[in-house]
GROMACS .gro file of N, CA and C in nm:
model
  444
    1UNK      N    1   1.284  -0.014   2.138
    1UNK     CA    2   1.238  -0.143   2.095
    1UNK      C    3   1.156  -0.065   1.982
    2UNK      N    4   1.253  -0.084   1.846
    2UNK     CA    5   1.230  -0.015   1.753
    2UNK      C    6   1.009  -0.040   1.692
    3UNK      N    7   0.983   0.026   1.617
    3UNK     CA    8   0.833  -0.040   1.559
    3UNK      C    9   0.840  -0.148   1.505
    4UNK      N   10   0.927  -0.233   1.398
    4UNK     CA   11   0.935  -0.286   1.361
    4UNK      C   12   0.988  -0.378   1.455
    5UNK      N   13   1.054  -0.344   1.538
    5UNK     CA   14   1.064  -0.538   1.656
    5UNK      C   15   0.970  -0.515   1.732
    6UNK      N   16   0.873  -0.432   1.706
    6UNK     CA   17   0.763  -0.432   1.836
    6UNK      C   18   0.650  -0.520   1.753
    7UNK      N   19   0.630  -0.507   1.614
    7UNK     CA   20   0.558  -0.536   1.541
    7UNK      C   21   0.571  -0.734   1.488
    8UNK      N   22   0.706  -0.695   1.470
    8UNK     CA   23   0.772  -0.863   1.452
    8UNK      C   24   0.710  -0.949   1.573
    9UNK      N   25   0.652  -0.904   1.693
    9UNK     CA   26   0.661  -0.998   1.818
    9UNK      C   27   0.505  -1.034   1.827
   10UNK      N   28   0.399  -0.950   1.704
   10UNK     CA   29   0.284  -1.009   1.743
   10UNK      C   30   0.216  -1.030   1.624
   11UNK      N   31   0.108  -1.130   1.652
   11UNK     CA   32   0.022  -1.186   1.515
   11UNK      C   33  -0.097  -1.125   1.537
   12UNK      N   34  -0.120  -1.062   1.416
   12UNK     CA   35  -0.235  -0.999   1.428
   12UNK      C   36  -0.333  -0.989   1.356
   13UNK      N   37  -0.455  -0.998   1.343
   13UNK     CA   38  -0.511  -1.031   1.153
   13UNK      C   39  -0.575  -0.835   1.103
   14UNK      N   40  -0.521  -0.802   1.021
   14UNK     CA   41  -0.569  -0.731   0.913
   14UNK      C   42  -0.591  -0.775   0.752
   15UNK      N   43  -0.764  -0.772   0.850
   15UNK     CA   44  -0.815  -0.756   0.709
   15UNK      C   45  -0.817  -0.689   0.614
   16UNK      N   46  -0.737  -0.578   0.586
   16UNK     CA   47  -0.736  -0.476   0.480
   16UNK      C   48  -0.579  -0.457   0.498
   17UNK      N   49  -0.499  -0.529   0.331
   17UNK     CA   50  -0.400  -0.436   0.350
   17UNK      C   51  -0.446  -0.361   0.253
   18UNK      N   52  -0.305  -0.217   0.230
   18UNK     CA   53  -0.293  -0.164   0.108
   18UNK      C   54  -0.126  -0.227   0.083
   19UNK      N   55  -0.182  -0.148  -0.028
   19UNK     CA   56  -0.046  -0.183  -0.121
   19UNK      C   57   0.011  -0.094  -0.223
   20UNK      N   58   0.141  -0.019  -0.211
   20UNK     CA   59   0.177   0.112  -0.322
   20UNK      C   60   0.312   0.094  -0.302
   21UNK      N   61   0.366   0.131  -0.426
   21UNK     CA   62   0.476   0.124  -0.486
   21UNK      C   63   0.534   0.243  -0.555
   22UNK      N   64   0.623   0.347  -0.511
   22UNK     CA   65   0.696   0.432  -0.587
   22UNK      C   66   0.846   0.405  -0.628
   23UNK      N   67   0.866   0.513  -0.679
   23UNK     CA   68   1.073   0.491  -0.808
   23UNK      C   69   1.096   0.648  -0.735
   24UNK      N   70   1.251   0.615  -0.708
   24UNK     CA   71   1.320   0.711  -0.662
   24UNK      C   72   1.375   0.663  -0.686
   25UNK      N   73   1.524   0.772  -0.708
   25UNK     CA   74   1.673   0.807  -0.753
   25UNK      C   75   1.754   0.735  -0.611
   26UNK      N   76   1.836   0.660  -0.624
   26UNK     CA   77   1.911   0.566  -0.543
   26UNK      C   78   2.067   0.601  -0.585
   27UNK      N   79   2.180   0.562  -0.469
   27UNK     CA   80   2.288   0.551  -0.538
   27UNK      C   81   2.327   0.444  -0.526
   28UNK      N   82   2.418   0.344  -0.568
   28UNK     CA   83   2.396   0.179  -0.589
   28UNK      C   84   2.497   0.122  -0.662
   29UNK      N   85   2.609   0.146  -0.627
   29UNK     CA   86   2.733   0.106  -0.650
   29UNK      C   87   2.790   0.189  -0.720
   30UNK      N   88   2.795   0.303  -0.646
   30UNK     CA   89   2.832   0.442  -0.750
   30UNK      C   90   2.735   0.510  -0.884
   31UNK      N   91   2.618   0.454  -0.930
   31UNK     CA   92   2.585   0.503  -1.023
   31UNK      C   93   2.487   0.559  -0.925
   32UNK      N   94   2.323   0.603  -0.986
   32UNK     CA   95   2.269   0.691  -0.963
   32UNK      C   96   2.135   0.555  -1.062
   33UNK      N   97   2.089   0.525  -0.986
   33UNK     CA   98   1.986   0.427  -1.043
   33UNK      C   99   1.845   0.455  -1.039
   34UNK      N  100   1.696   0.366  -1.042
   34UNK     CA  101   1.579   0.402  -0.996
   34UNK      C  102   1.578   0.264  -0.894
   35UNK      N  103   1.536   0.315  -0.814
   35UNK     CA  104   1.496   0.181  -0.725
   35UNK      C  105   1.373   0.179  -0.629
   36UNK      N  106   1.223   0.081  -0.653
   36UNK     CA  107   1.063   0.070  -0.619
   36UNK      C  108   1.100   0.100  -0.480
   37UNK      N  109   1.059   0.172  -0.408
   37UNK     CA  110   0.987   0.144  -0.232
   37UNK      C  111   0.879   0.104  -0.225
   38UNK      N  112   0.830   0.010  -0.178
   38UNK     CA  113   0.730  -0.062  -0.164
   38UNK      C  114   0.698  -0.045   0.000
   39UNK      N  115   0.576  -0.001  -0.009
   39UNK     CA  116   0.504  -0.029   0.133
   39UNK      C  117   0.386  -0.083   0.182
   40UNK      N  118   0.363  -0.138   0.314
   40UNK     CA  119   0.206  -0.204   0.319
   40UNK      C  120   0.191  -0.108   0.436
   41UNK      N  121   0.014  -0.100   0.436
   41UNK     CA  122  -0.044  -0.022   0.580
   41UNK      C  123  -0.174  -0.126   0.569
   42UNK      N  124  -0.176  -0.172   0.710
   42UNK     CA  125  -0.280  -0.302   0.760
   42UNK      C  126  -0.385  -0.190   0.839
   43UNK      N  127  -0.497  -0.224   0.813
   43UNK     CA  128  -0.609  -0.199   0.894
   43UNK      C  129  -0.711  -0.339   0.979
   44UNK      N  130  -0.681  -0.325   1.095
   44UNK     CA  131  -0.686  -0.433   1.137
   44UNK      C  132  -0.879  -0.422   1.236
   45UNK      N  133  -0.958  -0.524   1.269
   45UNK     CA  134  -1.100  -0.493   1.240
   45UNK      C  135  -1.144  -0.404   1.340
   46UNK      N  136  -1.055  -0.325   1.377
   46UNK     CA  137  -1.105  -0.219   1.463
   46UNK      C  138  -1.091  -0.098   1.421
   47UNK      N  139  -1.014  -0.074   1.341
   47UNK     CA  140  -1.009   0.018   1.239
   47UNK      C  141  -0.887   0.054   1.268
   48UNK      N  142  -0.791   0.055   1.325
   48UNK     CA  143  -0.730   0.114   1.372
   48UNK      C  144  -0.548   0.035   1.237
   49UNK      N  145  -0.498   0.106   1.190
   49UNK     CA  146  -0.445   0.161   1.069
   49UNK      C  147  -0.273   0.131   1.081
   50UNK      N  148  -0.192   0.045   1.079
   50UNK     CA  149  -0.057   0.102   1.117
   50UNK      C  150   0.018   0.020   0.973
   51UNK      N  151   0.201   0.091   0.952
   51UNK     CA  152   0.212   0.083   0.825
   51UNK      C  153   0.305  -0.093   0.901
   52UNK      N  154   0.298  -0.194   0.812
   52UNK     CA  155   0.256  -0.333   0.812
   52UNK      C  156   0.423  -0.302   0.821
   53UNK      N  157   0.475  -0.248   0.686
   53UNK     CA  158   0.639  -0.251   0.662
   53UNK      C  159   0.666  -0.170   0.548
   54UNK      N  160   0.823  -0.221   0.477
   54UNK     CA  161   0.879  -0.178   0.339
   54UNK      C  162   0.971  -0.184   0.312
   55UNK      N  163   0.969  -0.189   0.207
   55UNK     CA  164   1.110  -0.250   0.140
   55UNK      C  165   1.155  -0.159  -0.026
   56UNK      N  166   1.246  -0.180   0.010
   56UNK     CA  167   1.333  -0.135  -0.127
   56UNK      C  168   1.380  -0.205  -0.232
   57UNK      N  169   1.367  -0.236  -0.366
   57UNK     CA  170   1.441  -0.298  -0.517
   57UNK      C  171   1.430  -0.235  -0.615
   58UNK      N  172   1.491  -0.363  -0.667
   58UNK     CA  173   1.541  -0.312  -0.859
   58UNK      C  174   1.425  -0.305  -0.884
   59UNK      N  175   1.280  -0.376  -0.892
   59UNK     CA  176   1.136  -0.358  -1.023
   59UNK      C  177   1.023  -0.413  -0.943
   60UNK      N  178   0.937  -0.366  -1.006
   60UNK     CA  179   0.843  -0.426  -0.931
   60UNK      C  180   0.741  -0.553  -0.997
   61UNK      N  181   0.846  -0.648  -1.004
   61UNK     CA  182   0.757  -0.756  -1.055
   61UNK      C  183   0.723  -0.869  -0.994
   62UNK      N  184   0.719  -0.972  -1.027
   62UNK     CA  185   0.647  -1.131  -0.969
   62UNK      C  186   0.726  -1.132  -0.810
   63UNK      N  187   0.849  -1.149  -0.837
   63UNK     CA  188   0.948  -1.229  -0.750
   63UNK      C  189   0.963  -1.103  -0.605
   64UNK      N  190   0.966  -1.022  -0.667
   64UNK     CA  191   1.071  -0.916  -0.567
   64UNK      C  192   0.877  -0.866  -0.478
   65UNK      N  193   0.781  -0.916  -0.519
   65UNK     CA  194   0.610  -0.820  -0.451
   65UNK      C  195   0.557  -0.999  -0.321
   66UNK      N  196   0.660  -1.085  -0.442
   66UNK     CA  197   0.630  -1.272  -0.330
   66UNK      C  198   0.744  -1.232  -0.241
   67UNK      N  199   0.884  -1.193  -0.265
   67UNK     CA  200   0.903  -1.162  -0.132
   67UNK      C  201   0.887  -1.108  -0.023
   68UNK      N  202   0.846  -0.975  -0.134
   68UNK     CA  203   0.829  -0.864   0.054
   68UNK      C  204   0.697  -0.929   0.105
   69UNK      N  205   0.552  -1.011   0.067
   69UNK     CA  206   0.410  -1.005   0.082
   69UNK      C  207   0.488  -1.139   0.166
   70UNK      N  208   0.612  -1.232   0.166
   70UNK     CA  209   0.595  -1.354   0.241
   70UNK      C  210   0.662  -1.302   0.352
   71UNK      N  211   0.749  -1.200   0.335
   71UNK     CA  212   0.869  -1.120   0.432
   71UNK      C  213   0.710  -1.081   0.556
   72UNK      N  214   0.618  -1.007   0.534
   72UNK     CA  215   0.518  -0.972   0.627
   72UNK      C  216   0.432  -1.070   0.699
   73UNK      N  217   0.468  -1.202   0.609
   73UNK     CA  218   0.309  -1.322   0.665
   73UNK      C  219   0.423  -1.334   0.736
   74UNK      N  220   0.552  -1.331   0.727
   74UNK     CA  221   0.629  -1.481   0.873
   74UNK      C  222   0.634  -1.369   0.925
   75UNK      N  223   0.635  -1.248   0.947
   75UNK     CA  224   0.640  -1.167   1.089
   75UNK      C  225   0.561  -1.140   1.180
   76UNK      N  226   0.382  -1.230   1.126
   76UNK     CA  227   0.289  -1.245   1.191
   76UNK      C  228   0.181  -1.204   1.104
   77UNK      N  229   0.158  -1.085   0.972
   77UNK     CA  230   0.086  -1.092   0.930
   77UNK      C  231  -0.014  -1.243   0.934
   78UNK      N  232  -0.152  -1.196   0.919
   78UNK     CA  233  -0.253  -1.289   0.886
   78UNK      C  234  -0.388  -1.227   0.886
   79UNK      N  235  -0.486  -1.332   0.872
   79UNK     CA  236  -0.655  -1.290   0.830
   79UNK      C  237  -0.633  -1.175   0.756
   80UNK      N  238  -0.544  -1.157   0.617
   80UNK     CA  239  -0.603  -1.108   0.512
   80UNK      C  240  -0.687  -1.166   0.410
   81UNK      N  241  -0.816  -1.053   0.435
   81UNK     CA  242  -0.923  -1.104   0.307
   81UNK      C  243  -0.922  -0.982   0.197
   82UNK      N  244  -0.895  -0.889   0.180
   82UNK     CA  245  -0.880  -0.801   0.077
   82UNK      C  246  -0.702  -0.709   0.132
   83UNK      N  247  -0.694  -0.676  -0.028
   83UNK     CA  248  -0.562  -0.644  -0.062
   83UNK      C  249  -0.615  -0.577  -0.155
   84UNK      N  250  -0.609  -0.386  -0.123
   84UNK     CA  251  -0.640  -0.286  -0.194
   84UNK      C  252  -0.471  -0.230  -0.257
   85UNK      N  253  -0.497  -0.231  -0.384
   85UNK     CA  254  -0.352  -0.182  -0.462
   85UNK      C  255  -0.372  -0.173  -0.627
   86UNK      N  256  -0.288  -0.109  -0.703
   86UNK     CA  257  -0.310  -0.112  -0.829
   86UNK      C  258  -0.315  -0.290  -0.858
   87UNK      N  259  -0.313  -0.283  -1.004
   87UNK     CA  260  -0.307  -0.403  -1.092
   87UNK      C  261  -0.273  -0.426  -1.116
   88UNK      N  262  -0.021  -0.433  -1.146
   88UNK     CA  263  -0.002  -0.487  -1.163
   88UNK      C  264  -0.012  -0.650  -1.189
   89UNK      N  265   0.049  -0.700  -1.266
   89UNK     CA  266   0.043  -0.829  -1.263
   89UNK      C  267   0.102  -0.892  -1.204
   90UNK      N  268   0.218  -0.887  -1.182
   90UNK     CA  269   0.329  -0.945  -1.094
   90UNK      C  270   0.216  -0.871  -0.925
   91UNK      N  271   0.239  -0.784  -0.913
   91UNK     CA  272   0.151  -0.748  -0.797
   91UNK      C  273   0.056  -0.902  -0.772
   92UNK      N  274  -0.026  -0.900  -0.877
   92UNK     CA  275  -0.162  -0.953  -0.854
   92UNK      C  276  -0.103  -1.117  -0.853
   93UNK      N  277  -0.025  -1.185  -0.907
   93UNK     CA  278  -0.004  -1.257  -0.876
   93UNK      C  279   0.121  -1.342  -0.765
   94UNK      N  280   0.149  -1.197  -0.727
   94UNK     CA  281   0.210  -1.262  -0.556
   94UNK      C  282   0.124  -1.307  -0.494
   95UNK      N  283  -0.016  -1.203  -0.489
   95UNK     CA  284  -0.115  -1.188  -0.415
   95UNK      C  285  -0.182  -1.326  -0.372
   96UNK      N  286  -0.215  -1.383  -0.497
   96UNK     CA  287  -0.262  -1.524  -0.545
   96UNK      C  288  -0.102  -1.618  -0.459
   97UNK      N  289  -0.042  -1.605  -0.432
   97UNK     CA  290   0.083  -1.724  -0.398
   97UNK      C  291   0.049  -1.669  -0.257
   98UNK      N  292   0.112  -1.578  -0.209
   98UNK     CA  293   0.113  -1.530  -0.018
   98UNK      C  294  -0.045  -1.557   0.019
   99UNK      N  295  -0.147  -1.485  -0.018
   99UNK     CA  296  -0.294  -1.483   0.020
   99UNK      C  297  -0.388  -1.483  -0.039
  100UNK      N  298  -0.337  -1.691  -0.044
  100UNK     CA  299  -0.465  -1.685  -0.121
  100UNK      C  300  -0.565  -1.729  -0.029
  101UNK      N  301  -0.674  -1.675  -0.090
  101UNK     CA  302  -0.822  -1.683  -0.152
  101UNK      C  303  -0.884  -1.524  -0.077
  102UNK      N  304  -0.730  -1.437  -0.070
  102UNK     CA  305  -0.801  -1.316  -0.041
  102UNK      C  306  -0.790  -1.219  -0.215
  103UNK      N  307  -0.909  -1.097  -0.164
  103UNK     CA  308  -0.949  -1.072  -0.316
  103UNK      C  309  -0.856  -0.914  -0.328
  104UNK      N  310  -0.907  -0.869  -0.412
  104UNK     CA  311  -0.811  -0.805  -0.472
  104UNK      C  312  -0.873  -0.723  -0.506
  105UNK      N  313  -0.883  -0.597  -0.472
  105UNK     CA  314  -0.940  -0.451  -0.494
  105UNK      C  315  -0.889  -0.346  -0.553
  106UNK      N  316  -0.890  -0.334  -0.670
  106UNK     CA  317  -0.791  -0.230  -0.802
  106UNK      C  318  -0.831  -0.059  -0.768
  107UNK      N  319  -0.728  -0.015  -0.710
  107UNK     CA  320  -0.681   0.183  -0.742
  107UNK      C  321  -0.715   0.209  -0.876
  108UNK      N  322  -0.788   0.329  -0.923
  108UNK     CA  323  -0.786   0.389  -0.998
  108UNK      C  324  -0.668   0.424  -1.065
  109UNK      N  325  -0.605   0.405  -1.198
  109UNK     CA  326  -0.457   0.422  -1.236
  109UNK      C  327  -0.466   0.603  -1.258
  110UNK      N  328  -0.366   0.668  -1.139
  110UNK     CA  329  -0.395   0.812  -1.167
  110UNK      C  330  -0.335   0.859  -1.250
  111UNK      N  331  -0.189   0.794  -1.328
  111UNK     CA  332  -0.245   0.873  -1.473
  111UNK      C  333  -0.282   0.840  -1.542
  112UNK      N  334  -0.389   0.813  -1.610
  112UNK     CA  335  -0.563   0.806  -1.632
  112UNK      C  336  -0.659   0.854  -1.589
  113UNK      N  337  -0.648   0.938  -1.480
  113UNK     CA  338  -0.721   0.987  -1.436
  113UNK      C  339  -0.818   1.127  -1.473
  114UNK      N  340  -0.740   1.136  -1.564
  114UNK     CA  341  -0.804   1.245  -1.695
  114UNK      C  342  -0.896   1.184  -1.795
  115UNK      N  343  -0.891   1.059  -1.795
  115UNK     CA  344  -0.942   1.038  -1.890
  115UNK      C  345  -1.111   0.910  -1.893
  116UNK      N  346  -1.091   0.962  -1.726
  116UNK     CA  347  -1.190   0.901  -1.618
  116UNK      C  348  -1.247   0.974  -1.536
  117UNK      N  349  -1.301   1.090  -1.540
  117UNK     CA  350  -1.352   1.155  -1.459
  117UNK      C  351  -1.367   1.137  -1.331
  118UNK      N  352  -1.380   1.134  -1.213
  118UNK     CA  353  -1.384   1.143  -1.124
  118UNK      C  354  -1.279   1.055  -1.016
  119UNK      N  355  -1.222   0.979  -1.101
  119UNK     CA  356  -1.109   0.884  -1.024
  119UNK      C  357  -1.008   0.922  -0.973
  120UNK      N  358  -0.957   0.976  -1.036
  120UNK     CA  359  -0.849   1.107  -0.905
  120UNK      C  360  -0.863   1.104  -0.769
  121UNK      N  361  -0.979   1.144  -0.755
  121UNK     CA  362  -1.043   1.157  -0.644
  121UNK      C  363  -1.047   1.067  -0.572
  122UNK      N  364  -1.060   0.923  -0.596
  122UNK     CA  365  -1.087   0.740  -0.552
  122UNK      C  366  -0.913   0.746  -0.471
  123UNK      N  367  -0.890   0.736  -0.544
  123UNK     CA  368  -0.724   0.755  -0.502
  123UNK      C  369  -0.654   0.815  -0.450
  124UNK      N  370  -0.705   0.928  -0.405
  124UNK     CA  371  -0.628   1.006  -0.315
  124UNK      C  372  -0.630   0.999  -0.147
  125UNK      N  373  -0.756   0.944  -0.115
  125UNK     CA  374  -0.768   0.913   0.068
  125UNK      C  375  -0.845   0.736   0.031
  126UNK      N  376  -0.744   0.678   0.103
  126UNK     CA  377  -0.805   0.486   0.099
  126UNK      C  378  -0.822   0.515   0.229
  127UNK      N  379  -0.832   0.597   0.326
  127UNK     CA  380  -0.909   0.580   0.435
  127UNK      C  381  -1.014   0.710   0.451
  128UNK      N  382  -1.112   0.726   0.452
  128UNK     CA  383  -1.185   0.840   0.384
  128UNK      C  384  -1.219   0.851   0.605
  129UNK      N  385  -1.248   0.990   0.643
  129UNK     CA  386  -1.301   1.014   0.762
  129UNK      C  387  -1.374   0.944   0.830
  130UNK      N  388  -1.475   0.867   0.909
  130UNK     CA  389  -1.574   0.832   0.987
  130UNK      C  390  -1.589   0.992   1.065
  131UNK      N  391  -1.540   1.128   1.066
  131UNK     CA  392  -1.661   1.233   1.096
  131UNK      C  393  -1.638   1.263   1.047
  132UNK      N  394  -1.806   1.301   1.046
  132UNK     CA  395  -1.861   1.426   0.963
  132UNK      C  396  -1.779   1.526   0.926
  133UNK      N  397  -1.719   1.591   1.067
  133UNK     CA  398  -1.667   1.713   1.050
  133UNK      C  399  -1.556   1.685   0.985
  134UNK      N  400  -1.506   1.630   0.969
  134UNK     CA  401  -1.349   1.582   0.846
  134UNK      C  402  -1.353   1.541   0.728
  135UNK      N  403  -1.527   1.532   0.669
  135UNK     CA  404  -1.474   1.429   0.596
  135UNK      C  405  -1.501   1.535   0.438
  136UNK      N  406  -1.360   1.453   0.396
  136UNK     CA  407  -1.330   1.515   0.196
  136UNK      C  408  -1.347   1.690   0.249
  137UNK      N  409  -1.236   1.701   0.303
  137UNK     CA  410  -1.207   1.829   0.283
  137UNK      C  411  -1.117   1.915   0.079
  138UNK      N  412  -1.211   2.053   0.107
  138UNK     CA  413  -1.163   2.032  -0.081
  138UNK      C  414  -1.057   2.113  -0.049
  139UNK      N  415  -0.961   1.981  -0.038
  139UNK     CA  416  -0.757   2.071  -0.078
  139UNK      C  417  -0.720   1.999   0.046
  140UNK      N  418  -0.623   2.043   0.007
  140UNK     CA  419  -0.526   1.976   0.120
  140UNK      C  420  -0.551   2.034   0.222
  141UNK      N  421  -0.453   2.002   0.375
  141UNK     CA  422  -0.470   1.978   0.596
  141UNK      C  423  -0.460   2.130   0.587
  142UNK      N  424  -0.348   2.241   0.478
  142UNK     CA  425  -0.286   2.385   0.434
  142UNK      C  426  -0.473   2.437   0.442
  143UNK      N  427  -0.500   2.376   0.373
  143UNK     CA  428  -0.598   2.470   0.271
  143UNK      C  429  -0.585   2.513   0.205
  144UNK      N  430  -0.490   2.468   0.151
  144UNK     CA  431  -0.493   2.489  -0.017
  144UNK      C  432  -0.569   2.427  -0.154
  145UNK      N  433  -0.628   2.481  -0.200
  145UNK     CA  434  -0.704   2.403  -0.295
  145UNK      C  435  -0.640   2.321  -0.347
  146UNK      N  436  -0.712   2.176  -0.405
  146UNK     CA  437  -0.654   2.111  -0.503
  146UNK      C  438  -0.605   2.115  -0.560
  147UNK      N  439  -0.499   2.108  -0.682
  147UNK     CA  440  -0.437   2.170  -0.810
  147UNK      C  441  -0.573   2.091  -0.922
  148UNK      N  442  -0.606   2.133  -1.042
  148UNK     CA  443  -0.634   2.094  -1.123
  148UNK      C  444  -0.592   1.996  -1.213
   0.00000   0.00000   0.00000
């Protein structure tokens, strides 16, 4: 049984949902076009983190986000209190439509991080470590320093 089928059978509350999107090139109808890949991560009340779902679409508009969020809700996503994501207009409207009453915490835009010192680090790790010995290393996991 795949993880998506297993998750579809449960109704679990995830008070915190992280949403993100990126673009990649894909071949569609014999042409290479830009496609949006969206992903949702949930954090349960006990701190457990899970990938809730992902999808591929043409653009990051309200209709696409609404359909994606409704698919998560149909599969059992419940108890969303806070959505953490960027503040795209279409996404904000979709959250208001599907998760009525849930708050939105907007992450800083990494493209403008140089204009606002200190904001890039906030967007790098949405899941801070709870262990003091593992908290916020200065570099990646291989020990290489982060590029400036």
